[in-house]
Amino acid sequence: MTVYLDYSASAPVHPLVLEEMIWVYREAYGNAGSRTHVFGQRAAEIVSRWRKEIADFLDVDSNEVFFTSGATESNNLVLLGLQDYGKRTGRTHIISTALEHKSILEPLAFLASQGFDIELIKSDKTGLIKAGDISTRLRDDTLLVSIHHANNETGVIQPIGEIGRLLRDTDVFFHVDAAQTFGKLPLSIVQFNIDFLTASAHKMGGPQGVGLLGIRRKSLRMPPIKPIMYGGGQEHGLRPGTLPVPLVAGFGKAVSLARQGLSTWKEVMLQKKEEVLTQLEAVPHHVNGSLEDSMPNMINVSFPGVNSEALMLMTKDKYAISNGSACTSKDYKPSHVLLAMGLPEELLYSAVRISWGRDEETIDLRALIEAVENLGGQE
Ligand code: PMP
C-alpha cells in the first residue's frame, strides 16, 4: 500500500465533512440565489450558517467572508482586483517575496507588464523573510504587501504578526496567503492587521474546489477591490457565480472540526515530525529552511548525491511524496522557492517534501531510507 505523505498538496476529506456534503447534495440542491421557493431558501440558510461558522473562526463578520474556488482564485482576486485602484491613485508599488506560490507570482508578473513596480524579496537559507526587509522597501506609492503565512514547499512560517504591526500605521494593504495554515495555526485578521486573507478548504480536510478571501472592512468600508469576473452579483458582486452549496457546507464543517482540534493539532503533528527526523538520522540529509520556524506537519529535506526524481520513482509504490517543482518530461526545473533561498545545486536537485496529517498512526520511512542508501546518498 502506498502511504500518503502529500497533505500539503491536498489533504483527505474528513469523513464527517463528506457526510455533511452528501446530505446537502441529497436534501438541499436548490440554488442559494433562488428566493422564490423553499429549496432556494434552504440552500441560502445552509450557506449563511456555514459562512457564520467560518467568519467566527476568523473573528470577522459574515459579510467579510467571500467564497471562491480556492486559494489560486483568492490570490488572483486580491492582486488583480486592486489593479484599477493602484493605477488611479498612482500607487503601483507592490512588495512580495520570490518564495510565493505561483498563484501570486504569475498575477504579479502580469501586473508588472501593466506598469506596476513589483519587488520580490529573497531569503537566506532559513527561508524566513524579516519584517525589516519590508520596512526598508516601503514607499509613498506602495499599494500592497503580499506575503504567505507558511511556505507550501518548506513549511517555513513567516513573521506575519510583526509585518502586520509594521504596516498598522500606514495605508498599505496587507494580504496574507494562508492556504497552508488556515485551520491549523491561530491567525486573527484583526490582531495581525490583515486586510486580505486567502484560504483553501482542501488543505485542511475540506473539499477541493472551494476557498475564501477574507476581506476586512475598516470602519465598515470595503477596501477598493474590484471583481475580476462579472455576472449574477453573488458575494456582493465581488465573486459572481452560483455558490457551490455542498462545498461551502463541507468547508464550514472542516473549519468547525479544525476549531475543535486546534489545541492538540500542533502537538500531535510535532510528535510525528520528531518521528520523521529520528528516522532520517540513518542517512546523510539536510533539512531545508528553518526547522524551528516551520509547520509541524511537513518537512523539506535534501539527500546530497541523490536525485529527487530518481528517489520518488524508486519509492513510488510505497510513498506519495513530492519535490514541489514544476516538472515535465522534457524540462526539469528545480523549485523556485529553494532557488530563492540560495540553496546550492546539490541540495536543489535532491529535495523532497514530506507532509502528513492526523490519519497515519506512525510514519514508517524505512523503504525511503533504503532507497536513499541504494541511490548513493553522501555526506
Ligand atoms: N497558495 C499556497 C501557499 C498554496 O500552498 C496553494 C496550494 N498548493 C495555493 C496557494 C493554491 O491553492 P488552491 O489549490 O486552493 O488553488
PDB file of C-alpha atoms in Angstrom, residues 7-308:
ATOM      1  CA  TYR A   7      -1.012  16.530   2.733  1.00  0.00           C
ATOM      2  CA  SER A   8       0.416  19.917   1.807  1.00  0.00           C
ATOM      3  CA  ALA A   9      -0.708  19.322  -1.782  1.00  0.00           C
ATOM      4  CA  SER A  10      -4.184  18.190  -0.720  1.00  0.00           C
ATOM      5  CA  ALA A  11      -5.461  16.551   2.454  1.00  0.00           C
ATOM      6  CA  PRO A  12      -8.059  13.763   2.523  1.00  0.00           C
ATOM      7  CA  VAL A  13     -11.641  14.905   3.070  1.00  0.00           C
ATOM      8  CA  HIS A  14     -12.677  14.266   6.675  1.00  0.00           C
ATOM      9  CA  PRO A  15     -15.426  11.592   6.843  1.00  0.00           C
ATOM     10  CA  LEU A  16     -17.776  13.962   8.720  1.00  0.00           C
ATOM     11  CA  VAL A  17     -17.213  16.601   6.034  1.00  0.00           C
ATOM     12  CA  LEU A  18     -18.135  14.080   3.377  1.00  0.00           C
ATOM     13  CA  GLU A  19     -21.263  13.112   5.329  1.00  0.00           C
ATOM     14  CA  GLU A  20     -22.313  16.757   5.586  1.00  0.00           C
ATOM     15  CA  MET A  21     -21.762  17.307   1.875  1.00  0.00           C
ATOM     16  CA  ILE A  22     -23.703  14.194   0.874  1.00  0.00           C
ATOM     17  CA  TRP A  23     -26.609  15.377   2.991  1.00  0.00           C
ATOM     18  CA  VAL A  24     -26.583  18.752   1.245  1.00  0.00           C
ATOM     19  CA  TYR A  25     -26.335  17.171  -2.222  1.00  0.00           C
ATOM     20  CA  ARG A  26     -29.348  15.000  -1.350  1.00  0.00           C
ATOM     21  CA  GLU A  27     -31.536  17.377   0.623  1.00  0.00           C
ATOM     22  CA  ALA A  28     -30.619  20.929  -0.301  1.00  0.00           C
ATOM     23  CA  TYR A  29     -29.920  21.043  -4.001  1.00  0.00           C
ATOM     24  CA  GLY A  30     -31.543  24.405  -4.649  1.00  0.00           C
ATOM     25  CA  ASN A  31     -29.724  27.488  -5.836  1.00  0.00           C
ATOM     26  CA  ALA A  32     -28.863  29.722  -2.873  1.00  0.00           C
ATOM     27  CA  GLY A  33     -29.801  32.671  -5.056  1.00  0.00           C
ATOM     28  CA  SER A  34     -33.360  31.436  -5.719  1.00  0.00           C
ATOM     29  CA  ARG A  35     -35.630  33.482  -3.493  1.00  0.00           C
ATOM     30  CA  THR A  36     -38.940  32.228  -4.898  1.00  0.00           C
ATOM     31  CA  HIS A  37     -39.106  28.806  -3.283  1.00  0.00           C
ATOM     32  CA  VAL A  38     -38.205  26.802  -0.226  1.00  0.00           C
ATOM     33  CA  PHE A  39     -35.366  24.910  -1.957  1.00  0.00           C
ATOM     34  CA  GLY A  40     -33.506  28.137  -2.594  1.00  0.00           C
ATOM     35  CA  GLN A  41     -34.205  29.360   0.914  1.00  0.00           C
ATOM     36  CA  ARG A  42     -32.893  26.132   2.412  1.00  0.00           C
ATOM     37  CA  ALA A  43     -29.686  26.394   0.355  1.00  0.00           C
ATOM     38  CA  ALA A  44     -29.270  30.045   1.376  1.00  0.00           C
ATOM     39  CA  GLU A  45     -29.730  29.132   5.043  1.00  0.00           C
ATOM     40  CA  ILE A  46     -27.023  26.468   4.770  1.00  0.00           C
ATOM     41  CA  VAL A  47     -24.597  28.941   3.176  1.00  0.00           C
ATOM     42  CA  SER A  48     -25.395  31.527   5.796  1.00  0.00           C
ATOM     43  CA  ARG A  49     -24.903  29.083   8.688  1.00  0.00           C
ATOM     44  CA  TRP A  50     -21.501  27.878   7.474  1.00  0.00           C
ATOM     45  CA  ARG A  51     -20.377  31.348   6.426  1.00  0.00           C
ATOM     46  CA  LYS A  52     -21.002  32.431  10.024  1.00  0.00           C
ATOM     47  CA  GLU A  53     -19.055  29.433  11.352  1.00  0.00           C
ATOM     48  CA  ILE A  54     -16.065  30.372   9.183  1.00  0.00           C
ATOM     49  CA  ALA A  55     -16.362  34.102   9.947  1.00  0.00           C
ATOM     50  CA  ASP A  56     -16.418  33.354  13.702  1.00  0.00           C
ATOM     51  CA  PHE A  57     -13.302  31.236  13.319  1.00  0.00           C
ATOM     52  CA  LEU A  58     -11.578  34.147  11.591  1.00  0.00           C
ATOM     53  CA  ASP A  59     -13.047  36.579  14.104  1.00  0.00           C
ATOM     54  CA  VAL A  60     -14.672  38.694  11.384  1.00  0.00           C
ATOM     55  CA  ASP A  61     -18.273  39.390  10.300  1.00  0.00           C
ATOM     56  CA  SER A  62     -20.067  37.138   7.837  1.00  0.00           C
ATOM     57  CA  ASN A  63     -20.008  39.917   5.245  1.00  0.00           C
ATOM     58  CA  GLU A  64     -16.212  39.828   5.324  1.00  0.00           C
ATOM     59  CA  VAL A  65     -16.053  36.233   4.009  1.00  0.00           C
ATOM     60  CA  PHE A  66     -16.137  35.835   0.218  1.00  0.00           C
ATOM     61  CA  PHE A  67     -16.266  32.296  -1.147  1.00  0.00           C
ATOM     62  CA  THR A  68     -14.094  31.491  -4.164  1.00  0.00           C
ATOM     63  CA  SER A  69     -12.997  28.308  -5.926  1.00  0.00           C
ATOM     64  CA  GLY A  70      -9.789  28.115  -3.881  1.00  0.00           C
ATOM     65  CA  ALA A  71      -6.597  29.889  -2.930  1.00  0.00           C
ATOM     66  CA  THR A  72      -5.483  30.420  -6.525  1.00  0.00           C
ATOM     67  CA  GLU A  73      -8.607  32.410  -7.279  1.00  0.00           C
ATOM     68  CA  SER A  74      -8.460  34.331  -3.984  1.00  0.00           C
ATOM     69  CA  ASN A  75      -4.868  35.364  -4.682  1.00  0.00           C
ATOM     70  CA  ASN A  76      -5.737  36.464  -8.220  1.00  0.00           C
ATOM     71  CA  LEU A  77      -8.774  38.351  -6.947  1.00  0.00           C
ATOM     72  CA  VAL A  78      -6.750  40.438  -4.497  1.00  0.00           C
ATOM     73  CA  LEU A  79      -3.874  41.225  -6.803  1.00  0.00           C
ATOM     74  CA  LEU A  80      -5.835  41.892  -9.974  1.00  0.00           C
ATOM     75  CA  GLY A  81      -8.779  43.390  -8.088  1.00  0.00           C
ATOM     76  CA  LEU A  82      -6.594  46.189  -6.702  1.00  0.00           C
ATOM     77  CA  GLN A  83      -5.118  46.982 -10.108  1.00  0.00           C
ATOM     78  CA  ASP A  84      -7.613  49.669 -11.021  1.00  0.00           C
ATOM     79  CA  TYR A  85      -7.301  51.479  -7.681  1.00  0.00           C
ATOM     80  CA  GLY A  86      -3.499  51.340  -7.851  1.00  0.00           C
ATOM     81  CA  LYS A  87      -3.445  52.843 -11.327  1.00  0.00           C
ATOM     82  CA  ARG A  88      -5.994  55.535 -10.489  1.00  0.00           C
ATOM     83  CA  THR A  89      -4.135  56.674  -7.385  1.00  0.00           C
ATOM     84  CA  GLY A  90      -0.589  56.255  -8.726  1.00  0.00           C
ATOM     85  CA  ARG A  91       0.157  53.604  -6.098  1.00  0.00           C
ATOM     86  CA  THR A  92       1.709  50.920  -8.242  1.00  0.00           C
ATOM     87  CA  HIS A  93       4.449  49.558  -5.985  1.00  0.00           C
ATOM     88  CA  ILE A  94       3.890  46.067  -4.570  1.00  0.00           C
ATOM     89  CA  ILE A  95       6.168  44.196  -2.159  1.00  0.00           C
ATOM     90  CA  SER A  96       6.081  40.411  -2.099  1.00  0.00           C
ATOM     91  CA  THR A  97       8.571  37.552  -1.996  1.00  0.00           C
ATOM     92  CA  ALA A  98      10.237  35.298  -4.545  1.00  0.00           C
ATOM     93  CA  LEU A  99       9.104  32.358  -2.399  1.00  0.00           C
ATOM     94  CA  GLU A 100       5.373  32.798  -3.063  1.00  0.00           C
ATOM     95  CA  HIS A 101       3.101  30.256  -4.701  1.00  0.00           C
ATOM     96  CA  LYS A 102       2.733  30.651  -8.464  1.00  0.00           C
ATOM     97  CA  SER A 103      -0.805  31.941  -7.963  1.00  0.00           C
ATOM     98  CA  ILE A 104       0.854  35.051  -6.504  1.00  0.00           C
ATOM     99  CA  LEU A 105       3.929  35.232  -8.719  1.00  0.00           C
ATOM    100  CA  GLU A 106       2.072  34.941 -12.017  1.00  0.00           C
ATOM    101  CA  PRO A 107      -0.552  37.652 -11.379  1.00  0.00           C
ATOM    102  CA  LEU A 108       2.312  39.837 -10.104  1.00  0.00           C
ATOM    103  CA  ALA A 109       4.191  39.237 -13.359  1.00  0.00           C
ATOM    104  CA  PHE A 110       1.034  40.294 -15.192  1.00  0.00           C
ATOM    105  CA  LEU A 111       0.819  43.479 -13.091  1.00  0.00           C
ATOM    106  CA  ALA A 112       4.482  44.186 -13.880  1.00  0.00           C
ATOM    107  CA  SER A 113       3.560  44.008 -17.578  1.00  0.00           C
ATOM    108  CA  GLN A 114       0.886  46.637 -16.848  1.00  0.00           C
ATOM    109  CA  GLY A 115       3.421  49.081 -15.411  1.00  0.00           C
ATOM    110  CA  PHE A 116       3.418  48.057 -11.722  1.00  0.00           C
ATOM    111  CA  ASP A 117       6.731  48.021  -9.859  1.00  0.00           C
ATOM    112  CA  ILE A 118       6.942  44.624  -8.188  1.00  0.00           C
ATOM    113  CA  GLU A 119       9.664  43.929  -5.616  1.00  0.00           C
ATOM    114  CA  LEU A 120      10.195  40.265  -4.790  1.00  0.00           C
ATOM    115  CA  ILE A 121      12.263  39.716  -1.673  1.00  0.00           C
ATOM    116  CA  LYS A 122      14.518  36.668  -1.497  1.00  0.00           C
ATOM    117  CA  SER A 123      15.516  34.979   1.737  1.00  0.00           C
ATOM    118  CA  ASP A 124      18.611  33.335   3.104  1.00  0.00           C
ATOM    119  CA  LYS A 125      18.794  29.591   3.709  1.00  0.00           C
ATOM    120  CA  THR A 126      16.342  29.794   6.597  1.00  0.00           C
ATOM    121  CA  GLY A 127      13.546  30.681   4.154  1.00  0.00           C
ATOM    122  CA  LEU A 128      12.487  33.465   6.517  1.00  0.00           C
ATOM    123  CA  ILE A 129      11.531  36.965   5.417  1.00  0.00           C
ATOM    124  CA  LYS A 130      12.291  39.585   8.042  1.00  0.00           C
ATOM    125  CA  ALA A 131       9.945  42.441   8.879  1.00  0.00           C
ATOM    126  CA  GLY A 132      12.948  44.735   8.309  1.00  0.00           C
ATOM    127  CA  ASP A 133      13.127  43.507   4.681  1.00  0.00           C
ATOM    128  CA  ILE A 134       9.676  45.020   4.239  1.00  0.00           C
ATOM    129  CA  SER A 135      10.110  48.265   6.214  1.00  0.00           C
ATOM    130  CA  THR A 136      13.169  49.345   4.234  1.00  0.00           C
ATOM    131  CA  ARG A 137      11.248  48.944   0.985  1.00  0.00           C
ATOM    132  CA  LEU A 138       8.077  50.860   1.896  1.00  0.00           C
ATOM    133  CA  ARG A 139       7.479  53.937  -0.279  1.00  0.00           C
ATOM    134  CA  ASP A 140       4.793  56.587  -0.656  1.00  0.00           C
ATOM    135  CA  ASP A 141       3.433  54.724  -3.671  1.00  0.00           C
ATOM    136  CA  THR A 142       3.388  51.273  -2.038  1.00  0.00           C
ATOM    137  CA  LEU A 143      -0.057  49.773  -2.560  1.00  0.00           C
ATOM    138  CA  LEU A 144       0.243  46.304  -1.113  1.00  0.00           C
ATOM    139  CA  VAL A 145       2.418  43.884   0.806  1.00  0.00           C
ATOM    140  CA  SER A 146       1.584  40.271  -0.044  1.00  0.00           C
ATOM    141  CA  ILE A 147       3.264  37.505   1.966  1.00  0.00           C
ATOM    142  CA  HIS A 148       2.388  33.871   2.530  1.00  0.00           C
ATOM    143  CA  HIS A 149       1.872  32.678   6.090  1.00  0.00           C
ATOM    144  CA  ALA A 150       3.637  29.329   5.714  1.00  0.00           C
ATOM    145  CA  ASN A 151       5.527  28.233   2.650  1.00  0.00           C
ATOM    146  CA  ASN A 152       3.982  25.343   0.755  1.00  0.00           C
ATOM    147  CA  GLU A 153       7.337  23.729  -0.060  1.00  0.00           C
ATOM    148  CA  THR A 154       9.363  24.210   3.112  1.00  0.00           C
ATOM    149  CA  GLY A 155       6.649  24.886   5.702  1.00  0.00           C
ATOM    150  CA  VAL A 156       8.626  27.903   6.965  1.00  0.00           C
ATOM    151  CA  ILE A 157       6.312  30.275   8.843  1.00  0.00           C
ATOM    152  CA  GLN A 158       6.745  33.973   8.121  1.00  0.00           C
ATOM    153  CA  PRO A 159       6.542  36.606  10.885  1.00  0.00           C
ATOM    154  CA  ILE A 160       3.086  37.780   9.843  1.00  0.00           C
ATOM    155  CA  GLY A 161       2.292  39.365  13.232  1.00  0.00           C
ATOM    156  CA  GLU A 162       5.404  41.502  13.107  1.00  0.00           C
ATOM    157  CA  ILE A 163       4.803  42.562   9.500  1.00  0.00           C
ATOM    158  CA  GLY A 164       1.176  43.394  10.319  1.00  0.00           C
ATOM    159  CA  ARG A 165       2.282  45.581  13.230  1.00  0.00           C
ATOM    160  CA  LEU A 166       4.757  47.345  10.985  1.00  0.00           C
ATOM    161  CA  LEU A 167       2.025  48.194   8.479  1.00  0.00           C
ATOM    162  CA  ARG A 168      -0.522  49.249  11.095  1.00  0.00           C
ATOM    163  CA  ASP A 169       0.207  52.956  10.862  1.00  0.00           C
ATOM    164  CA  THR A 170       0.446  53.042   7.071  1.00  0.00           C
ATOM    165  CA  ASP A 171      -2.236  52.925   4.390  1.00  0.00           C
ATOM    166  CA  VAL A 172      -0.514  49.985   2.676  1.00  0.00           C
ATOM    167  CA  PHE A 173      -2.824  46.991   2.219  1.00  0.00           C
ATOM    168  CA  PHE A 174      -1.670  43.690   3.728  1.00  0.00           C
ATOM    169  CA  HIS A 175      -2.503  40.391   2.051  1.00  0.00           C
ATOM    170  CA  VAL A 176      -1.658  37.018   3.596  1.00  0.00           C
ATOM    171  CA  ASP A 177      -1.859  33.773   1.656  1.00  0.00           C
ATOM    172  CA  ALA A 178      -2.728  31.392   4.471  1.00  0.00           C
ATOM    173  CA  ALA A 179      -3.501  28.374   2.265  1.00  0.00           C
ATOM    174  CA  GLN A 180      -1.103  26.187   4.264  1.00  0.00           C
ATOM    175  CA  THR A 181      -2.006  27.404   7.741  1.00  0.00           C
ATOM    176  CA  PHE A 182      -5.744  28.131   7.767  1.00  0.00           C
ATOM    177  CA  GLY A 183      -7.419  25.804  10.287  1.00  0.00           C
ATOM    178  CA  LYS A 184      -4.028  24.762  11.669  1.00  0.00           C
ATOM    179  CA  LEU A 185      -2.358  27.776  13.216  1.00  0.00           C
ATOM    180  CA  PRO A 186      -4.234  30.507  15.075  1.00  0.00           C
ATOM    181  CA  LEU A 187      -4.485  33.555  12.827  1.00  0.00           C
ATOM    182  CA  SER A 188      -6.542  36.612  13.616  1.00  0.00           C
ATOM    183  CA  ILE A 189      -7.214  39.057  10.799  1.00  0.00           C
ATOM    184  CA  VAL A 190      -7.792  41.892  13.245  1.00  0.00           C
ATOM    185  CA  GLN A 191      -4.883  41.154  15.580  1.00  0.00           C
ATOM    186  CA  PHE A 192      -2.416  40.771  12.713  1.00  0.00           C
ATOM    187  CA  ASN A 193      -3.793  43.828  10.916  1.00  0.00           C
ATOM    188  CA  ILE A 194      -4.553  41.830   7.769  1.00  0.00           C
ATOM    189  CA  ASP A 195      -6.713  43.385   5.028  1.00  0.00           C
ATOM    190  CA  PHE A 196      -6.981  40.326   2.774  1.00  0.00           C
ATOM    191  CA  LEU A 197      -6.644  36.681   3.755  1.00  0.00           C
ATOM    192  CA  THR A 198      -6.543  33.714   1.390  1.00  0.00           C
ATOM    193  CA  ALA A 199      -7.590  30.222   2.465  1.00  0.00           C
ATOM    194  CA  SER A 200      -8.439  26.939   0.786  1.00  0.00           C
ATOM    195  CA  ALA A 201     -10.622  24.078   2.037  1.00  0.00           C
ATOM    196  CA  HIS A 202      -8.742  21.154   0.558  1.00  0.00           C
ATOM    197  CA  LYS A 203      -5.605  21.646   2.626  1.00  0.00           C
ATOM    198  CA  MET A 204      -7.500  21.134   5.884  1.00  0.00           C
ATOM    199  CA  GLY A 205      -9.956  18.289   5.441  1.00  0.00           C
ATOM    200  CA  GLY A 206     -12.492  20.141   3.321  1.00  0.00           C
ATOM    201  CA  PRO A 207     -13.345  19.564  -0.340  1.00  0.00           C
ATOM    202  CA  GLN A 208     -11.343  20.645  -3.389  1.00  0.00           C
ATOM    203  CA  GLY A 209     -12.904  23.489  -5.354  1.00  0.00           C
ATOM    204  CA  VAL A 210     -13.763  25.960  -2.615  1.00  0.00           C
ATOM    205  CA  GLY A 211     -11.784  28.581  -0.729  1.00  0.00           C
ATOM    206  CA  LEU A 212     -12.236  32.062   0.557  1.00  0.00           C
ATOM    207  CA  LEU A 213     -10.981  35.561   0.561  1.00  0.00           C
ATOM    208  CA  GLY A 214     -11.390  37.254   3.926  1.00  0.00           C
ATOM    209  CA  ILE A 215     -11.691  40.992   3.407  1.00  0.00           C
ATOM    210  CA  ARG A 216     -11.576  43.291   6.383  1.00  0.00           C
ATOM    211  CA  ARG A 217     -13.934  46.254   6.303  1.00  0.00           C
ATOM    212  CA  LYS A 218     -12.181  49.037   8.171  1.00  0.00           C
ATOM    213  CA  SER A 219     -14.772  51.447   9.655  1.00  0.00           C
ATOM    214  CA  LEU A 220     -17.368  49.248   7.886  1.00  0.00           C
ATOM    215  CA  ARG A 221     -15.951  50.204   4.461  1.00  0.00           C
ATOM    216  CA  MET A 222     -14.790  47.706   1.858  1.00  0.00           C
ATOM    217  CA  PRO A 223     -11.257  48.213   0.538  1.00  0.00           C
ATOM    218  CA  PRO A 224     -11.242  49.437  -3.099  1.00  0.00           C
ATOM    219  CA  ILE A 225     -11.171  45.970  -4.672  1.00  0.00           C
ATOM    220  CA  LYS A 226     -12.967  45.243  -7.946  1.00  0.00           C
ATOM    221  CA  PRO A 227     -14.267  41.924  -9.275  1.00  0.00           C
ATOM    222  CA  ILE A 228     -12.290  40.076 -11.921  1.00  0.00           C
ATOM    223  CA  MET A 229     -15.437  38.403 -13.287  1.00  0.00           C
ATOM    224  CA  TYR A 230     -18.900  39.816 -13.899  1.00  0.00           C
ATOM    225  CA  GLY A 231     -22.249  38.067 -13.631  1.00  0.00           C
ATOM    226  CA  GLY A 232     -25.103  37.474 -11.234  1.00  0.00           C
ATOM    227  CA  GLY A 233     -23.940  39.686  -8.372  1.00  0.00           C
ATOM    228  CA  GLN A 234     -23.278  36.906  -5.838  1.00  0.00           C
ATOM    229  CA  GLU A 235     -20.843  37.576  -2.980  1.00  0.00           C
ATOM    230  CA  HIS A 236     -21.739  41.287  -3.023  1.00  0.00           C
ATOM    231  CA  GLY A 237     -20.847  41.370  -6.711  1.00  0.00           C
ATOM    232  CA  LEU A 238     -17.191  40.651  -5.982  1.00  0.00           C
ATOM    233  CA  ARG A 239     -17.282  36.997  -6.952  1.00  0.00           C
ATOM    234  CA  PRO A 240     -20.293  36.248  -9.113  1.00  0.00           C
ATOM    235  CA  GLY A 241     -21.444  32.716  -9.905  1.00  0.00           C
ATOM    236  CA  THR A 242     -23.793  30.194  -8.288  1.00  0.00           C
ATOM    237  CA  LEU A 243     -22.466  29.284  -4.853  1.00  0.00           C
ATOM    238  CA  PRO A 244     -21.477  25.605  -4.580  1.00  0.00           C
ATOM    239  CA  VAL A 245     -23.644  24.946  -1.508  1.00  0.00           C
ATOM    240  CA  PRO A 246     -22.336  21.407  -0.739  1.00  0.00           C
ATOM    241  CA  LEU A 247     -18.730  22.631  -0.993  1.00  0.00           C
ATOM    242  CA  VAL A 248     -19.440  25.613   1.246  1.00  0.00           C
ATOM    243  CA  ALA A 249     -21.067  23.266   3.800  1.00  0.00           C
ATOM    244  CA  GLY A 250     -18.063  20.931   3.576  1.00  0.00           C
ATOM    245  CA  PHE A 251     -15.671  23.851   4.064  1.00  0.00           C
ATOM    246  CA  GLY A 252     -17.674  25.057   7.068  1.00  0.00           C
ATOM    247  CA  LYS A 253     -17.765  21.590   8.605  1.00  0.00           C
ATOM    248  CA  ALA A 254     -13.989  21.229   8.099  1.00  0.00           C
ATOM    249  CA  VAL A 255     -13.494  24.564   9.861  1.00  0.00           C
ATOM    250  CA  SER A 256     -15.683  23.528  12.794  1.00  0.00           C
ATOM    251  CA  LEU A 257     -13.682  20.282  13.132  1.00  0.00           C
ATOM    252  CA  ALA A 258     -10.400  22.190  12.839  1.00  0.00           C
ATOM    253  CA  ARG A 259     -11.547  24.559  15.555  1.00  0.00           C
ATOM    254  CA  GLN A 260     -12.221  21.620  17.883  1.00  0.00           C
ATOM    255  CA  GLY A 261      -8.816  20.090  17.112  1.00  0.00           C
ATOM    256  CA  LEU A 262      -6.765  23.284  17.101  1.00  0.00           C
ATOM    257  CA  SER A 263      -5.444  22.939  20.637  1.00  0.00           C
ATOM    258  CA  THR A 264      -3.960  19.479  20.022  1.00  0.00           C
ATOM    259  CA  TRP A 265      -3.068  19.689  16.306  1.00  0.00           C
ATOM    260  CA  LYS A 266       0.373  21.200  16.803  1.00  0.00           C
ATOM    261  CA  GLU A 267       1.384  18.741  19.491  1.00  0.00           C
ATOM    262  CA  VAL A 268       0.229  15.693  17.503  1.00  0.00           C
ATOM    263  CA  MET A 269       1.966  16.889  14.330  1.00  0.00           C
ATOM    264  CA  LEU A 270       5.192  17.755  16.152  1.00  0.00           C
ATOM    265  CA  GLN A 271       5.326  14.257  17.559  1.00  0.00           C
ATOM    266  CA  LYS A 272       5.169  12.910  14.007  1.00  0.00           C
ATOM    267  CA  LYS A 273       7.849  15.357  12.927  1.00  0.00           C
ATOM    268  CA  GLU A 274      10.109  14.020  15.673  1.00  0.00           C
ATOM    269  CA  GLU A 275       9.435  10.501  14.377  1.00  0.00           C
ATOM    270  CA  VAL A 276      10.379  11.568  10.857  1.00  0.00           C
ATOM    271  CA  LEU A 277      13.531  13.410  11.959  1.00  0.00           C
ATOM    272  CA  THR A 278      14.696  10.490  14.102  1.00  0.00           C
ATOM    273  CA  GLN A 279      14.338   8.069  11.204  1.00  0.00           C
ATOM    274  CA  LEU A 280      16.141  10.394   8.791  1.00  0.00           C
ATOM    275  CA  GLU A 281      19.206  10.354  11.042  1.00  0.00           C
ATOM    276  CA  ALA A 282      20.061   6.980   9.469  1.00  0.00           C
ATOM    277  CA  VAL A 283      21.168   8.681   6.231  1.00  0.00           C
ATOM    278  CA  PRO A 284      23.027  11.897   5.327  1.00  0.00           C
ATOM    279  CA  HIS A 285      20.402  14.594   4.873  1.00  0.00           C
ATOM    280  CA  HIS A 286      19.848  18.311   5.091  1.00  0.00           C
ATOM    281  CA  VAL A 287      16.623  19.964   6.263  1.00  0.00           C
ATOM    282  CA  ASN A 288      15.800  22.926   4.024  1.00  0.00           C
ATOM    283  CA  GLY A 289      14.577  26.046   5.779  1.00  0.00           C
ATOM    284  CA  SER A 290      14.430  26.892   9.456  1.00  0.00           C
ATOM    285  CA  LEU A 291      13.334  23.876  11.460  1.00  0.00           C
ATOM    286  CA  GLU A 292      12.272  25.972  14.464  1.00  0.00           C
ATOM    287  CA  ASP A 293      10.057  28.316  12.452  1.00  0.00           C
ATOM    288  CA  SER A 294       8.265  25.727  10.375  1.00  0.00           C
ATOM    289  CA  MET A 295       4.965  23.931  10.158  1.00  0.00           C
ATOM    290  CA  PRO A 296       4.813  20.837  12.364  1.00  0.00           C
ATOM    291  CA  ASN A 297       3.158  18.802   9.599  1.00  0.00           C
ATOM    292  CA  MET A 298       5.819  18.927   6.915  1.00  0.00           C
ATOM    293  CA  ILE A 299       9.487  18.852   6.142  1.00  0.00           C
ATOM    294  CA  ASN A 300      11.596  19.651   3.097  1.00  0.00           C
ATOM    295  CA  VAL A 301      14.693  17.517   3.074  1.00  0.00           C
ATOM    296  CA  SER A 302      17.594  17.007   0.663  1.00  0.00           C
ATOM    297  CA  PHE A 303      19.686  13.860   0.408  1.00  0.00           C
ATOM    298  CA  PRO A 304      23.004  15.033  -1.078  1.00  0.00           C
ATOM    299  CA  GLY A 305      24.092  12.889  -4.010  1.00  0.00           C
ATOM    300  CA  VAL A 306      20.577  11.532  -4.582  1.00  0.00           C
ATOM    301  CA  ASN A 307      18.421  12.826  -7.407  1.00  0.00           C
ATOM    302  CA  SER A 308      14.948  13.528  -6.023  1.00  0.00           C
TER     303      SER A 308
END
